[in-house]
PDB file of N, CA and C in Angstrom:
ATOM      1  N   MET A 958       0.827  -1.189   0.000  1.00 58.00           N
ATOM      2  CA  MET A 958       0.000   0.000   0.000  1.00 58.00           C
ATOM      3  C   MET A 958       0.875   1.258   0.000  1.00 58.00           C
ATOM      4  N   TYR A 959       1.913   1.234   0.850  1.00 54.00           N
ATOM      5  CA  TYR A 959       2.811   2.375   0.937  1.00 54.00           C
ATOM      6  C   TYR A 959       3.470   2.658  -0.409  1.00 54.00           C
ATOM      7  N   LEU A 960       3.869   1.613  -1.112  1.00 58.00           N
ATOM      8  CA  LEU A 960       4.515   1.789  -2.414  1.00 58.00           C
ATOM      9  C   LEU A 960       3.557   2.384  -3.438  1.00 58.00           C
ATOM     10  N   ALA A 961       2.290   1.980  -3.367  1.00 54.00           N
ATOM     11  CA  ALA A 961       1.298   2.516  -4.303  1.00 54.00           C
ATOM     12  C   ALA A 961       1.095   4.006  -4.069  1.00 54.00           C
ATOM     13  N   ILE A 962       1.004   4.400  -2.806  1.00 56.00           N
ATOM     14  CA  ILE A 962       0.832   5.824  -2.486  1.00 56.00           C
ATOM     15  C   ILE A 962       2.074   6.606  -2.897  1.00 56.00           C
ATOM     16  N   ALA A 963       3.243   6.064  -2.617  1.00 52.00           N
ATOM     17  CA  ALA A 963       4.491   6.729  -2.994  1.00 52.00           C
ATOM     18  C   ALA A 963       4.586   6.881  -4.507  1.00 52.00           C
ATOM     19  N   ALA A 964       4.141   5.873  -5.246  1.00 52.00           N
ATOM     20  CA  ALA A 964       4.178   5.941  -6.711  1.00 52.00           C
ATOM     21  C   ALA A 964       3.238   7.023  -7.227  1.00 52.00           C
ATOM     22  N   ILE A 965       2.048   7.110  -6.646  1.00 53.00           N
ATOM     23  CA  ILE A 965       1.076   8.131  -7.077  1.00 53.00           C
ATOM     24  C   ILE A 965       1.606   9.526  -6.770  1.00 53.00           C
ATOM     25  N   VAL A 966       2.131   9.715  -5.560  1.00 49.00           N
ATOM     26  CA  VAL A 966       2.690  11.016  -5.187  1.00 49.00           C
ATOM     27  C   VAL A 966       3.853  11.375  -6.107  1.00 49.00           C
ATOM     28  N   GLY A 967       4.690  10.416  -6.417  1.00 52.00           N
ATOM     29  CA  GLY A 967       5.811  10.658  -7.316  1.00 52.00           C
ATOM     30  C   GLY A 967       5.356  11.063  -8.703  1.00 52.00           C
ATOM     31  N   MET A 968       4.328  10.391  -9.207  1.00 51.00           N
ATOM     32  CA  MET A 968       3.806  10.726 -10.534  1.00 51.00           C
ATOM     33  C   MET A 968       3.204  12.122 -10.537  1.00 51.00           C
ATOM     34  N   LEU A 969       2.486  12.465  -9.477  1.00 48.00           N
ATOM     35  CA  LEU A 969       1.885  13.794  -9.405  1.00 48.00           C
ATOM     36  C   LEU A 969       2.943  14.880  -9.320  1.00 48.00           C
ATOM     37  N   SER A 970       4.015  14.616  -8.596  1.00 49.00           N
ATOM     38  CA  SER A 970       5.062  15.630  -8.473  1.00 49.00           C
ATOM     39  C   SER A 970       5.811  15.821  -9.786  1.00 49.00           C
ATOM     40  N   LEU A 971       5.867  14.790 -10.612  1.00 50.00           N
ATOM     41  CA  LEU A 971       6.535  14.915 -11.906  1.00 50.00           C
ATOM     42  C   LEU A 971       5.695  15.698 -12.906  1.00 50.00           C
ATOM     43  N   THR A 972       4.372  15.600 -12.794  1.00 52.00           N
ATOM     44  CA  THR A 972       3.517  16.307 -13.742  1.00 52.00           C
ATOM     45  C   THR A 972       3.454  17.785 -13.430  1.00 52.00           C
ATOM     46  N   GLY A 973       3.583  18.162 -12.157  1.00 52.00           N
ATOM     47  CA  GLY A 973       3.559  19.565 -11.776  1.00 52.00           C
ATOM     48  C   GLY A 973       2.173  20.159 -11.902  1.00 52.00           C
ATOM     49  N   CYS A 974       2.015  21.332 -11.359  1.00 50.00           N
ATOM     50  CA  CYS A 974       0.744  22.045 -11.425  1.00 50.00           C
ATOM     51  C   CYS A 974       0.949  23.287 -12.269  1.00 50.00           C
ATOM     52  N   VAL A 975       0.043  23.515 -13.142  1.00 52.00           N
ATOM     53  CA  VAL A 975       0.106  24.686 -14.002  1.00 52.00           C
ATOM     54  C   VAL A 975      -1.214  25.415 -13.869  1.00 52.00           C
ATOM     55  N   SER A 976      -1.143  26.705 -13.584  1.00 50.00           N
ATOM     56  CA  SER A 976      -2.374  27.492 -13.555  1.00 50.00           C
ATOM     57  C   SER A 976      -2.307  28.491 -14.699  1.00 50.00           C
ATOM     58  N   GLU A 977      -3.438  28.709 -15.292  1.00 52.00           N
ATOM     59  CA  GLU A 977      -3.509  29.596 -16.445  1.00 52.00           C
ATOM     60  C   GLU A 977      -4.815  30.358 -16.370  1.00 52.00           C
ATOM     61  N   ILE A 978      -4.739  31.659 -16.546  1.00 49.00           N
ATOM     62  CA  ILE A 978      -5.947  32.469 -16.591  1.00 49.00           C
ATOM     63  C   ILE A 978      -6.467  32.417 -18.016  1.00 49.00           C
ATOM     64  N   ILE A 979      -7.698  31.990 -18.151  1.00 48.00           N
ATOM     65  CA  ILE A 979      -8.294  31.878 -19.477  1.00 48.00           C
ATOM     66  C   ILE A 979      -9.385  32.931 -19.595  1.00 48.00           C
ATOM     67  N   GLU A 980      -9.228  33.814 -20.546  1.00 50.00           N
ATOM     68  CA  GLU A 980     -10.239  34.827 -20.813  1.00 50.00           C
ATOM     69  C   GLU A 980     -10.873  34.516 -22.155  1.00 50.00           C
ATOM     70  N   PRO A 981     -12.190  34.480 -22.202  1.00 56.00           N
ATOM     71  CA  PRO A 981     -12.835  34.292 -23.499  1.00 56.00           C
ATOM     72  C   PRO A 981     -12.409  35.402 -24.458  1.00 56.00           C
ATOM     73  N   ALA A 982     -12.245  35.050 -25.687  1.00 64.00           N
ATOM     74  CA  ALA A 982     -11.738  35.995 -26.683  1.00 64.00           C
ATOM     75  C   ALA A 982     -12.655  37.197 -26.874  1.00 64.00           C
ATOM     76  N   ASN A 983     -13.954  37.041 -26.614  1.00 74.00           N
ATOM     77  CA  ASN A 983     -14.875  38.137 -26.900  1.00 74.00           C
ATOM     78  C   ASN A 983     -15.117  39.056 -25.705  1.00 74.00           C
ATOM     79  N   ILE A 984     -14.424  38.866 -24.573  1.00 85.00           N
ATOM     80  CA  ILE A 984     -14.548  39.802 -23.455  1.00 85.00           C
ATOM     81  C   ILE A 984     -13.490  40.886 -23.650  1.00 85.00           C
ATOM     82  N   PRO A 985     -13.931  42.134 -23.865  1.00 92.00           N
ATOM     83  CA  PRO A 985     -12.957  43.186 -24.149  1.00 92.00           C
ATOM     84  C   PRO A 985     -12.212  43.643 -22.899  1.00 92.00           C
ATOM     85  N   ARG A 986     -11.024  44.153 -23.115  1.00 93.00           N
ATOM     86  CA  ARG A 986     -10.250  44.768 -22.039  1.00 93.00           C
ATOM     87  C   ARG A 986     -10.757  46.202 -21.895  1.00 93.00           C
ATOM     88  N   VAL A 987     -11.112  46.578 -20.666  1.00 95.00           N
ATOM     89  CA  VAL A 987     -11.708  47.885 -20.406  1.00 95.00           C
ATOM     90  C   VAL A 987     -10.651  48.830 -19.843  1.00 95.00           C
ATOM     91  N   SER A 988     -10.550  50.019 -20.440  1.00 95.00           N
ATOM     92  CA  SER A 988      -9.683  51.076 -19.915  1.00 95.00           C
ATOM     93  C   SER A 988     -10.528  51.972 -19.028  1.00 95.00           C
ATOM     94  N   THR A 989     -10.011  52.322 -17.845  1.00 95.00           N
ATOM     95  CA  THR A 989     -10.771  53.158 -16.913  1.00 95.00           C
ATOM     96  C   THR A 989      -9.917  54.305 -16.406  1.00 95.00           C
ATOM     97  N   ALA A 990     -10.576  55.418 -16.106  1.00 94.00           N
ATOM     98  CA  ALA A 990      -9.929  56.570 -15.480  1.00 94.00           C
ATOM     99  C   ALA A 990     -10.987  57.287 -14.656  1.00 94.00           C
ATOM    100  N   GLN A 991     -10.597  57.783 -13.480  1.00 94.00           N
ATOM    101  CA  GLN A 991     -11.532  58.489 -12.608  1.00 94.00           C
ATOM    102  C   GLN A 991     -10.997  59.889 -12.346  1.00 94.00           C
ATOM    103  N   ASN A 992     -11.862  60.903 -12.504  1.00 94.00           N
ATOM    104  CA  ASN A 992     -11.425  62.263 -12.208  1.00 94.00           C
ATOM    105  C   ASN A 992     -11.714  62.599 -10.742  1.00 94.00           C
ATOM    106  N   SER A 993     -11.346  63.794 -10.312  1.00 93.00           N
ATOM    107  CA  SER A 993     -11.485  64.179  -8.907  1.00 93.00           C
ATOM    108  C   SER A 993     -12.936  64.338  -8.464  1.00 93.00           C
ATOM    109  N   ASP A 994     -13.864  64.446  -9.409  1.00 95.00           N
ATOM    110  CA  ASP A 994     -15.290  64.539  -9.080  1.00 95.00           C
ATOM    111  C   ASP A 994     -15.951  63.171  -8.971  1.00 95.00           C
ATOM    112  N   GLY A 995     -15.204  62.099  -9.214  1.00 94.00           N
ATOM    113  CA  GLY A 995     -15.757  60.751  -9.124  1.00 94.00           C
ATOM    114  C   GLY A 995     -16.335  60.227 -10.423  1.00 94.00           C
ATOM    115  N   VAL A 996     -16.172  60.964 -11.510  1.00 96.00           N
ATOM    116  CA  VAL A 996     -16.667  60.495 -12.799  1.00 96.00           C
ATOM    117  C   VAL A 996     -15.651  59.510 -13.374  1.00 96.00           C
ATOM    118  N   VAL A 997     -16.122  58.293 -13.638  1.00 96.00           N
ATOM    119  CA  VAL A 997     -15.270  57.244 -14.188  1.00 96.00           C
ATOM    120  C   VAL A 997     -15.555  57.133 -15.681  1.00 96.00           C
ATOM    121  N   THR A 998     -14.512  57.209 -16.488  1.00 97.00           N
ATOM    122  CA  THR A 998     -14.637  57.026 -17.930  1.00 97.00           C
ATOM    123  C   THR A 998     -14.147  55.630 -18.268  1.00 97.00           C
ATOM    124  N   LEU A 999     -14.999  54.870 -18.965  1.00 98.00           N
ATOM    125  CA  LEU A 999     -14.666  53.505 -19.383  1.00 98.00           C
ATOM    126  C   LEU A 999     -14.672  53.452 -20.901  1.00 98.00           C
ATOM    127  N   SER A1000     -13.707  52.735 -21.476  1.00 98.00           N
ATOM    128  CA  SER A1000     -13.633  52.574 -22.933  1.00 98.00           C
ATOM    129  C   SER A1000     -13.261  51.144 -23.267  1.00 98.00           C
ATOM    130  N   TRP A1001     -13.855  50.627 -24.345  1.00 97.00           N
ATOM    131  CA  TRP A1001     -13.486  49.309 -24.854  1.00 97.00           C
ATOM    132  C   TRP A1001     -13.855  49.220 -26.324  1.00 97.00           C
ATOM    133  N   MET A1002     -13.146  48.356 -27.047  1.00 96.00           N
ATOM    134  CA  MET A1002     -13.462  48.110 -28.454  1.00 96.00           C
ATOM    135  C   MET A1002     -14.642  47.155 -28.514  1.00 96.00           C
ATOM    136  N   SER A1003     -15.632  47.535 -29.280  1.00 95.00           N
ATOM    137  CA  SER A1003     -16.827  46.703 -29.400  1.00 95.00           C
ATOM    138  C   SER A1003     -16.743  45.821 -30.639  1.00 95.00           C
ATOM    139  N   GLU A1004     -17.602  44.852 -30.656  1.00 93.00           N
ATOM    140  CA  GLU A1004     -17.732  43.962 -31.805  1.00 93.00           C
ATOM    141  C   GLU A1004     -19.150  44.139 -32.343  1.00 93.00           C
ATOM    142  N   ALA A1005     -19.279  44.330 -33.641  1.00 93.00           N
ATOM    143  CA  ALA A1005     -20.604  44.484 -34.238  1.00 93.00           C
ATOM    144  C   ALA A1005     -21.443  43.248 -33.939  1.00 93.00           C
ATOM    145  N   GLY A1006     -22.682  43.478 -33.537  1.00 92.00           N
ATOM    146  CA  GLY A1006     -23.583  42.371 -33.233  1.00 92.00           C
ATOM    147  C   GLY A1006     -23.576  41.941 -31.779  1.00 92.00           C
ATOM    148  N   CYS A1007     -22.736  42.574 -30.953  1.00 93.00           N
ATOM    149  CA  CYS A1007     -22.694  42.241 -29.521  1.00 93.00           C
ATOM    150  C   CYS A1007     -23.354  43.348 -28.704  1.00 93.00           C
ATOM    151  N   ASP A1008     -24.025  42.945 -27.650  1.00 95.00           N
ATOM    152  CA  ASP A1008     -24.535  43.871 -26.642  1.00 95.00           C
ATOM    153  C   ASP A1008     -23.612  43.773 -25.438  1.00 95.00           C
ATOM    154  N   TYR A1009     -23.342  44.892 -24.789  1.00 96.00           N
ATOM    155  CA  TYR A1009     -22.408  44.919 -23.668  1.00 96.00           C
ATOM    156  C   TYR A1009     -23.097  45.422 -22.405  1.00 96.00           C
ATOM    157  N   THR A1010     -22.950  44.673 -21.332  1.00 97.00           N
ATOM    158  CA  THR A1010     -23.476  45.036 -20.027  1.00 97.00           C
ATOM    159  C   THR A1010     -22.291  45.332 -19.118  1.00 97.00           C
ATOM    160  N   VAL A1011     -22.367  46.433 -18.364  1.00 97.00           N
ATOM    161  CA  VAL A1011     -21.266  46.858 -17.502  1.00 97.00           C
ATOM    162  C   VAL A1011     -21.508  46.351 -16.078  1.00 97.00           C
ATOM    163  N   PHE A1012     -20.453  45.775 -15.484  1.00 97.00           N
ATOM    164  CA  PHE A1012     -20.493  45.272 -14.112  1.00 97.00           C
ATOM    165  C   PHE A1012     -19.398  45.945 -13.295  1.00 97.00           C
ATOM    166  N   VAL A1013     -19.621  46.033 -11.987  1.00 96.00           N
ATOM    167  CA  VAL A1013     -18.629  46.562 -11.058  1.00 96.00           C
ATOM    168  C   VAL A1013     -18.486  45.565  -9.916  1.00 96.00           C
ATOM    169  N   ARG A1014     -17.264  45.431  -9.408  1.00 95.00           N
ATOM    170  CA  ARG A1014     -17.034  44.482  -8.314  1.00 95.00           C
ATOM    171  C   ARG A1014     -17.304  45.154  -6.979  1.00 95.00           C
ATOM    172  N   ASP A1015     -18.172  44.523  -6.177  1.00 90.00           N
ATOM    173  CA  ASP A1015     -18.494  45.013  -4.845  1.00 90.00           C
ATOM    174  C   ASP A1015     -17.262  44.835  -3.951  1.00 90.00           C
ATOM    175  N   GLU A1016     -16.823  45.909  -3.320  1.00 87.00           N
ATOM    176  CA  GLU A1016     -15.597  45.862  -2.520  1.00 87.00           C
ATOM    177  C   GLU A1016     -15.745  45.056  -1.233  1.00 87.00           C
ATOM    178  N   GLU A1017     -16.972  44.874  -0.756  1.00 89.00           N
ATOM    179  CA  GLU A1017     -17.174  44.119   0.485  1.00 89.00           C
ATOM    180  C   GLU A1017     -17.334  42.626   0.231  1.00 89.00           C
ATOM    181  N   THR A1018     -18.109  42.278  -0.792  1.00 92.00           N
ATOM    182  CA  THR A1018     -18.394  40.859  -1.056  1.00 92.00           C
ATOM    183  C   THR A1018     -17.552  40.296  -2.193  1.00 92.00           C
ATOM    184  N   TYR A1019     -16.882  41.161  -2.943  1.00 91.00           N
ATOM    185  CA  TYR A1019     -16.078  40.784  -4.111  1.00 91.00           C
ATOM    186  C   TYR A1019     -16.909  40.127  -5.213  1.00 91.00           C
ATOM    187  N   SER A1020     -18.218  40.304  -5.163  1.00 94.00           N
ATOM    188  CA  SER A1020     -19.069  39.755  -6.221  1.00 94.00           C
ATOM    189  C   SER A1020     -19.294  40.844  -7.275  1.00 94.00           C
ATOM    190  N   TRP A1021     -19.573  40.392  -8.490  1.00 95.00           N
ATOM    191  CA  TRP A1021     -19.822  41.319  -9.590  1.00 95.00           C
ATOM    192  C   TRP A1021     -21.298  41.672  -9.624  1.00 95.00           C
ATOM    193  N   LYS A1022     -21.585  42.978  -9.755  1.00 95.00           N
ATOM    194  CA  LYS A1022     -22.962  43.457  -9.814  1.00 95.00           C
ATOM    195  C   LYS A1022     -23.116  44.341 -11.039  1.00 95.00           C
ATOM    196  N   ARG A1023     -24.256  44.185 -11.693  1.00 97.00           N
ATOM    197  CA  ARG A1023     -24.545  45.015 -12.860  1.00 97.00           C
ATOM    198  C   ARG A1023     -24.669  46.464 -12.419  1.00 97.00           C
ATOM    199  N   VAL A1024     -24.129  47.382 -13.219  1.00 96.00           N
ATOM    200  CA  VAL A1024     -24.283  48.812 -12.954  1.00 96.00           C
ATOM    201  C   VAL A1024     -25.660  49.192 -13.493  1.00 96.00           C
ATOM    202  N   GLU A1025     -26.630  49.252 -12.589  1.00 96.00           N
ATOM    203  CA  GLU A1025     -28.026  49.457 -12.974  1.00 96.00           C
ATOM    204  C   GLU A1025     -28.276  50.813 -13.626  1.00 96.00           C
ATOM    205  N   SER A1026     -27.441  51.800 -13.318  1.00 95.00           N
ATOM    206  CA  SER A1026     -27.645  53.138 -13.879  1.00 95.00           C
ATOM    207  C   SER A1026     -27.214  53.236 -15.344  1.00 95.00           C
ATOM    208  N   LEU A1027     -26.560  52.200 -15.851  1.00 97.00           N
ATOM    209  CA  LEU A1027     -26.099  52.214 -17.242  1.00 97.00           C
ATOM    210  C   LEU A1027     -26.936  51.262 -18.091  1.00 97.00           C
ATOM    211  N   PRO A1028     -27.246  51.664 -19.317  1.00 97.00           N
ATOM    212  CA  PRO A1028     -28.008  50.776 -20.205  1.00 97.00           C
ATOM    213  C   PRO A1028     -27.111  49.686 -20.794  1.00 97.00           C
ATOM    214  N   VAL A1029     -27.696  48.813 -21.559  1.00 97.00           N
ATOM    215  CA  VAL A1029     -26.932  47.849 -22.359  1.00 97.00           C
ATOM    216  C   VAL A1029     -26.448  48.608 -23.594  1.00 97.00           C
ATOM    217  N   PHE A1030     -25.185  48.437 -23.945  1.00 97.00           N
ATOM    218  CA  PHE A1030     -24.595  49.150 -25.077  1.00 97.00           C
ATOM    219  C   PHE A1030     -24.466  48.212 -26.269  1.00 97.00           C
ATOM    220  N   HIS A1031     -24.809  48.724 -27.459  1.00 96.00           N
ATOM    221  CA  HIS A1031     -24.786  47.923 -28.684  1.00 96.00           C
ATOM    222  C   HIS A1031     -23.459  48.138 -29.420  1.00 96.00           C
ATOM    223  N   GLY A1032     -22.775  47.042 -29.690  1.00 95.00           N
ATOM    224  CA  GLY A1032     -21.499  47.106 -30.380  1.00 95.00           C
ATOM    225  C   GLY A1032     -21.657  47.421 -31.852  1.00 95.00           C
ATOM    226  N   THR A1033     -20.725  48.229 -32.359  1.00 95.00           N
ATOM    227  CA  THR A1033     -20.730  48.623 -33.769  1.00 95.00           C
ATOM    228  C   THR A1033     -19.412  48.279 -34.457  1.00 95.00           C
ATOM    229  N   GLY A1034     -18.469  47.734 -33.688  1.00 95.00           N
ATOM    230  CA  GLY A1034     -17.128  47.525 -34.212  1.00 95.00           C
ATOM    231  C   GLY A1034     -16.216  48.698 -33.912  1.00 95.00           C
ATOM    232  N   GLU A1035     -16.748  49.713 -33.265  1.00 97.00           N
ATOM    233  CA  GLU A1035     -15.994  50.917 -32.909  1.00 97.00           C
ATOM    234  C   GLU A1035     -15.745  50.956 -31.404  1.00 97.00           C
ATOM    235  N   LEU A1036     -14.944  51.941 -30.981  1.00 98.00           N
ATOM    236  CA  LEU A1036     -14.664  52.162 -29.571  1.00 98.00           C
ATOM    237  C   LEU A1036     -15.919  52.685 -28.875  1.00 98.00           C
ATOM    238  N   ILE A1037     -16.264  52.103 -27.739  1.00 98.00           N
ATOM    239  CA  ILE A1037     -17.364  52.598 -26.913  1.00 98.00           C
ATOM    240  C   ILE A1037     -16.736  53.296 -25.717  1.00 98.00           C
ATOM    241  N   THR A1038     -17.152  54.537 -25.457  1.00 98.00           N
ATOM    242  CA  THR A1038     -16.686  55.298 -24.302  1.00 98.00           C
ATOM    243  C   THR A1038     -17.904  55.781 -23.538  1.00 98.00           C
ATOM    244  N   ILE A1039     -17.945  55.465 -22.246  1.00 98.00           N
ATOM    245  CA  ILE A1039     -19.088  55.826 -21.407  1.00 98.00           C
ATOM    246  C   ILE A1039     -18.576  56.399 -20.095  1.00 98.00           C
ATOM    247  N   GLN A1040     -19.503  56.935 -19.286  1.00 97.00           N
ATOM    248  CA  GLN A1040     -19.126  57.460 -17.976  1.00 97.00           C
ATOM    249  C   GLN A1040     -20.060  56.928 -16.904  1.00 97.00           C
ATOM    250  N   ASP A1041     -19.498  56.754 -15.712  1.00 96.00           N
ATOM    251  CA  ASP A1041     -20.232  56.306 -14.532  1.00 96.00           C
ATOM    252  C   ASP A1041     -19.804  57.203 -13.379  1.00 96.00           C
ATOM    253  N   LYS A1042     -20.715  57.515 -12.484  1.00 95.00           N
ATOM    254  CA  LYS A1042     -20.411  58.381 -11.332  1.00 95.00           C
ATOM    255  C   LYS A1042     -20.192  57.534 -10.090  1.00 95.00           C
ATOM    256  N   ARG A1043     -19.074  57.737  -9.408  1.00 93.00           N
ATOM    257  CA  ARG A1043     -18.713  57.011  -8.182  1.00 93.00           C
ATOM    258  C   ARG A1043     -18.281  58.008  -7.111  1.00 93.00           C
ATOM    259  N   ASN A1044     -18.151  57.527  -5.886  1.00 93.00           N
ATOM    260  CA  ASN A1044     -17.686  58.347  -4.776  1.00 93.00           C
ATOM    261  C   ASN A1044     -16.210  58.698  -5.008  1.00 93.00           C
ATOM    262  N   PRO A1045     -15.881  59.998  -5.128  1.00 93.00           N
ATOM    263  CA  PRO A1045     -14.496  60.371  -5.419  1.00 93.00           C
ATOM    264  C   PRO A1045     -13.528  60.099  -4.265  1.00 93.00           C
ATOM    265  N   LYS A1046     -14.054  59.854  -3.066  1.00 93.00           N
ATOM    266  CA  LYS A1046     -13.185  59.601  -1.910  1.00 93.00           C
ATOM    267  C   LYS A1046     -12.804  58.132  -1.780  1.00 93.00           C
ATOM    268  N   LYS A1047     -13.415  57.288  -2.608  1.00 89.00           N
ATOM    269  CA  LYS A1047     -13.099  55.860  -2.577  1.00 89.00           C
ATOM    270  C   LYS A1047     -12.203  55.515  -3.764  1.00 89.00           C
ATOM    271  N   PRO A1048     -11.442  54.427  -3.652  1.00 88.00           N
ATOM    272  CA  PRO A1048     -10.596  54.020  -4.786  1.00 88.00           C
ATOM    273  C   PRO A1048     -11.438  53.628  -6.005  1.00 88.00           C
ATOM    274  N   LEU A1049     -10.815  53.702  -7.144  1.00 89.00           N
ATOM    275  CA  LEU A1049     -11.468  53.304  -8.390  1.00 89.00           C
ATOM    276  C   LEU A1049     -11.858  51.833  -8.309  1.00 89.00           C
ATOM    277  N   PRO A1050     -13.138  51.513  -8.509  1.00 91.00           N
ATOM    278  CA  PRO A1050     -13.552  50.106  -8.433  1.00 91.00           C
ATOM    279  C   PRO A1050     -13.143  49.338  -9.688  1.00 91.00           C
ATOM    280  N   TRP A1051     -13.223  48.012  -9.596  1.00 94.00           N
ATOM    281  CA  TRP A1051     -12.959  47.143 -10.746  1.00 94.00           C
ATOM    282  C   TRP A1051     -14.216  47.080 -11.601  1.00 94.00           C
ATOM    283  N   TYR A1052     -14.058  47.292 -12.893  1.00 96.00           N
ATOM    284  CA  TYR A1052     -15.159  47.191 -13.843  1.00 96.00           C
ATOM    285  C   TYR A1052     -14.920  46.016 -14.777  1.00 96.00           C
ATOM    286  N   SER A1053     -16.022  45.468 -15.286  1.00 95.00           N
ATOM    287  CA  SER A1053     -15.965  44.426 -16.305  1.00 95.00           C
ATOM    288  C   SER A1053     -17.106  44.671 -17.279  1.00 95.00           C
ATOM    289  N   VAL A1054     -16.888  44.325 -18.511  1.00 96.00           N
ATOM    290  CA  VAL A1054     -17.921  44.427 -19.538  1.00 96.00           C
ATOM    291  C   VAL A1054     -18.156  43.029 -20.075  1.00 96.00           C
ATOM    292  N   ARG A1055     -19.414  42.600 -20.064  1.00 94.00           N
ATOM    293  CA  ARG A1055     -19.738  41.250 -20.536  1.00 94.00           C
ATOM    294  C   ARG A1055     -20.578  41.337 -21.806  1.00 94.00           C
ATOM    295  N   PRO A1056     -20.092  40.709 -22.856  1.00 93.00           N
ATOM    296  CA  PRO A1056     -20.812  40.750 -24.129  1.00 93.00           C
ATOM    297  C   PRO A1056     -21.881  39.670 -24.225  1.00 93.00           C
ATOM    298  N   GLY A1057     -22.853  39.949 -25.052  1.00 89.00           N
ATOM    299  CA  GLY A1057     -23.886  38.984 -25.406  1.00 89.00           C
ATOM    300  C   GLY A1057     -24.339  39.291 -26.818  1.00 89.00           C
ATOM    301  N   LYS A1058     -24.832  38.318 -27.516  1.00 80.00           N
ATOM    302  CA  LYS A1058     -25.285  38.536 -28.903  1.00 80.00           C
ATOM    303  C   LYS A1058     -26.719  39.044 -28.906  1.00 80.00           C
ATOM    304  N   HIS A1059     -27.010  39.949 -29.857  1.00 68.00           N
ATOM    305  CA  HIS A1059     -28.407  40.395 -30.015  1.00 68.00           C
ATOM    306  C   HIS A1059     -28.938  39.955 -31.357  1.00 68.00           C
TER     307      HIS A1059
END
């Protein structure tokens, strides 16, 4: 039994562990900037035929929540630039844009 366990552990140590962050190709990278008034400007390249919903990460729960004050944006293949208002005394939150087909 000991030899079997040792063999399994040895095989696992030889294979090693590899972690890789996988991002779907159609999730755009969002550029963000916040001014002193708390206005956050977000920009991303859109894909024609995609609808984009904006999410922000809750700093307390670390869960993603839809930014309800923003509509769904329709991709045209051009750059989309929008603004969101946040508390200027807090750090810039994490934003994400999730595409969907229309």
